Amino acid sequence: QWDSAIDSSNNVNPDIELNTENTKQGKKYICDECEYFTTKFDNLKRHQECNHDRVLYHCNQCDYAARRVDHLKKHKKSKHERVSFPCDQCDYTAFKTDSLLRHKESNHEGVS
């Protein structure tokens, strides 16, 4: 459905009629299967794939599967590439930036 609505440059094909409405802010893309709407076509496409088409992106190194490709990339970095974030105030090492931030806030005074 979406492939025919997008040209090779990832732009909306003007010859394909999408479920859209004009609003004061511009176009509004509306999901045909629920009440979701957005002003960005890519957001509608991602919503459709994640919530209605049940597209899964599978990790080629383990059994993990994600509904969004960006979540799969984050999984691969943290679980298989072992990108690490060392604390500059102690020997702690985190594998996610938010974990390092929580560590610093909990364990080191005056760090935000």
Short mmCIF file of C-alpha atoms in Angstrom, two decimals:
data_model
loop_
_atom_site.label_atom_id
_atom_site.label_comp_id
_atom_site.label_asym_id
_atom_site.label_seq_id
_atom_site.Cartn_x
_atom_site.Cartn_y
_atom_site.Cartn_z
CA GLN A 1 0.00 0.00 0.00
CA TRP A 2 2.70 2.50 1.01
CA ASP A 3 5.21 1.62 -1.71
CA SER A 4 2.87 2.86 -4.42
CA ALA A 5 2.27 6.10 -2.53
CA ILE A 6 5.98 6.95 -2.30
CA ASP A 7 8.33 7.63 -5.18
CA SER A 8 12.00 6.63 -5.31
CA SER A 9 13.00 9.78 -3.42
CA ASN A 10 10.72 8.80 -0.52
CA ASN A 11 8.27 11.57 -1.45
CA VAL A 12 4.52 11.20 -1.60
CA ASN A 13 3.39 10.31 -5.11
CA PRO A 14 0.84 12.98 -6.15
CA ASP A 15 -0.97 10.48 -8.40
CA ILE A 16 -1.92 8.27 -5.44
CA GLU A 17 -4.83 9.44 -3.31
CA LEU A 18 -4.02 9.15 0.40
CA ASN A 19 -6.38 9.63 3.31
CA THR A 20 -5.50 13.26 4.02
CA GLU A 21 -7.23 16.41 5.13
CA ASN A 22 -6.13 20.01 4.76
CA THR A 23 -5.81 21.85 8.04
CA LYS A 24 -4.60 25.27 9.04
CA GLN A 25 -1.18 23.71 9.71
CA GLY A 26 -1.06 21.94 6.33
CA LYS A 27 -1.80 18.34 5.39
CA LYS A 28 -2.98 15.86 7.97
CA TYR A 29 -2.36 12.16 7.26
CA ILE A 30 -5.03 9.93 8.78
CA CYS A 31 -4.79 6.22 9.54
CA ASP A 32 -7.47 4.19 7.75
CA GLU A 33 -7.63 1.65 10.59
CA CYS A 34 -7.80 3.77 13.76
CA GLU A 35 -8.05 7.37 14.94
CA TYR A 36 -4.32 8.14 14.63
CA PHE A 37 -3.33 11.17 12.54
CA THR A 38 -0.16 13.17 11.95
CA THR A 39 1.18 15.97 9.79
CA LYS A 40 4.14 13.83 8.65
CA PHE A 41 3.74 11.02 6.15
CA ASP A 42 6.71 9.06 7.57
CA ASN A 43 5.06 9.03 11.01
CA LEU A 44 1.88 7.58 9.51
CA LYS A 45 3.88 4.93 7.64
CA ARG A 46 5.75 3.96 10.85
CA HIS A 47 2.48 3.89 12.82
CA GLN A 48 0.87 1.65 10.18
CA GLU A 49 3.83 -0.77 10.12
CA CYS A 50 4.11 -0.98 13.92
CA ASN A 51 0.45 -1.13 14.85
CA HIS A 52 -1.44 -2.65 11.96
CA ASP A 53 0.95 -4.45 9.59
CA ARG A 54 2.89 -6.00 12.49
CA VAL A 55 6.21 -5.60 10.68
CA LEU A 56 9.10 -7.05 12.69
CA TYR A 57 12.80 -6.38 12.23
CA HIS A 58 14.80 -9.43 13.35
CA CYS A 59 18.28 -9.36 14.80
CA ASN A 60 20.65 -11.55 12.79
CA GLN A 61 22.68 -12.39 15.91
CA CYS A 62 20.00 -13.49 18.38
CA ASP A 63 16.22 -14.05 18.74
CA TYR A 64 15.40 -10.36 19.36
CA ALA A 65 12.80 -8.73 17.09
CA ALA A 66 11.67 -5.10 17.09
CA ARG A 67 8.75 -3.28 15.54
CA ARG A 68 10.94 -0.32 14.62
CA VAL A 69 14.27 -0.41 12.80
CA ASP A 70 15.74 2.25 15.12
CA HIS A 71 14.98 -0.01 18.10
CA LEU A 72 16.79 -2.89 16.37
CA LYS A 73 19.82 -0.67 15.76
CA LYS A 74 19.86 0.37 19.43
CA HIS A 75 19.60 -3.31 20.45
CA LYS A 76 22.54 -4.31 18.23
CA LYS A 77 24.73 -1.52 19.58
CA SER A 78 24.00 -2.29 23.22
CA LYS A 79 23.94 -6.11 23.05
CA HIS A 80 26.30 -7.11 20.25
CA GLU A 81 28.67 -4.23 19.56
CA ARG A 82 29.04 -3.54 23.28
CA VAL A 83 29.33 0.19 22.92
CA SER A 84 30.12 1.37 26.42
CA PHE A 85 29.97 4.63 28.31
CA PRO A 86 32.48 4.80 31.22
CA CYS A 87 31.83 7.03 34.20
CA ASP A 88 34.46 9.78 34.45
CA GLN A 89 34.27 9.73 38.27
CA CYS A 90 34.56 6.01 39.10
CA ASP A 91 35.05 2.56 37.53
CA TYR A 92 31.39 2.12 36.52
CA THR A 93 30.65 1.42 32.84
CA ALA A 94 27.19 1.61 31.30
CA PHE A 95 25.96 0.29 27.98
CA LYS A 96 23.34 3.02 27.53
CA THR A 97 23.75 6.76 27.94
CA ASP A 98 20.62 7.04 30.09
CA SER A 99 21.98 4.36 32.44
CA LEU A 100 25.20 6.33 32.87
CA LEU A 101 23.22 9.49 33.59
CA ARG A 102 21.11 7.70 36.23
CA HIS A 103 24.30 6.26 37.77
CA LYS A 104 25.88 9.71 38.02
CA GLU A 105 22.75 11.28 39.48
CA SER A 106 22.47 8.50 42.09
CA ASN A 107 26.12 8.10 42.99
CA HIS A 108 27.93 11.40 42.46
CA GLU A 109 26.87 14.66 44.09
CA GLY A 110 26.32 17.73 41.98
CA VAL A 111 26.10 15.82 38.70
CA SER A 112 23.10 16.47 36.51
#
